[in-house]
């Protein structure tokens, strides 16, 4: 799953459908909001120490995960 604050979209990666290619093409838009730097650092620290702190959505998350974790008005405003 890939979330872009700057372009207001959420890409839901469905397994075995070519999602990696789409994700690669869209990945340039994933940063660009006020928490991007903190999210990046948090994600890297999570990877280094082996803890999963929920700083990003896993690649094959279901849309319900985003709906539950994002503010309702923001979620429904996404493409």
XYZ file of C-alpha atoms in Angstrom:
79
model
C 0.000 0.000 0.000
C 1.377 3.402 -0.896
C -0.016 6.681 0.427
C 0.685 10.056 -1.152
C -0.287 13.146 0.788
C 0.919 15.517 -1.929
C -1.105 13.846 -4.720
C -3.955 12.651 -2.453
C -3.972 8.991 -3.482
C -3.751 5.583 -1.870
C -2.461 2.689 -3.967
C -3.616 -0.707 -2.704
C -1.142 -3.337 -3.861
C -2.938 -6.564 -4.716
C -0.632 -9.590 -4.978
C 0.172 -11.065 -8.399
C -1.330 -8.198 -10.424
C 1.782 -6.230 -11.478
C 1.575 -4.008 -8.422
C 5.347 -3.808 -7.964
C 5.732 -1.999 -11.289
C 2.928 0.409 -10.432
C 4.367 0.944 -6.958
C 7.785 1.734 -8.449
C 6.225 4.279 -10.812
C 4.221 5.944 -8.021
C 6.896 5.794 -5.297
C 8.252 9.227 -6.220
C 5.016 10.725 -4.851
C 4.931 8.972 -1.474
C 6.884 11.646 0.383
C 5.977 15.303 0.512
C 3.948 15.895 3.629
C 4.986 17.463 6.903
C 5.615 14.126 8.631
C 7.616 12.545 5.798
C 11.035 13.009 7.415
C 9.862 11.683 10.776
C 8.143 8.736 9.079
C 11.293 7.910 7.098
C 13.505 8.002 10.205
C 10.997 5.986 12.194
C 10.779 3.356 9.479
C 14.576 3.032 9.203
C 14.968 2.754 12.986
C 12.247 0.099 13.007
C 14.136 -1.904 10.374
C 17.456 -1.614 12.215
C 16.214 -2.739 15.614
C 13.736 -5.348 14.352
C 10.687 -3.761 15.983
C 7.522 -3.128 14.017
C 6.158 0.225 15.144
C 3.577 0.775 12.423
C 5.241 3.738 10.732
C 3.943 2.682 7.319
C 1.483 0.297 5.747
C 2.846 -3.128 4.749
C 3.003 -3.727 0.997
C -0.009 -6.036 0.748
C -2.218 -4.406 3.359
C -5.912 -4.420 2.770
C -7.846 -1.203 2.288
C -9.552 -1.722 5.647
C -6.200 -1.114 7.384
C -5.984 2.366 5.857
C -9.629 3.064 6.650
C -9.083 2.161 10.297
C -5.796 4.059 10.701
C -6.391 7.277 8.742
C -8.730 10.108 9.750
C -12.118 9.543 8.120
C -12.285 12.835 6.204
C -8.731 12.324 4.870
C -9.417 8.708 3.863
C -12.586 9.552 1.940
C -10.784 12.415 0.173
C -8.197 10.061 -1.339
C -8.280 8.781 -4.903
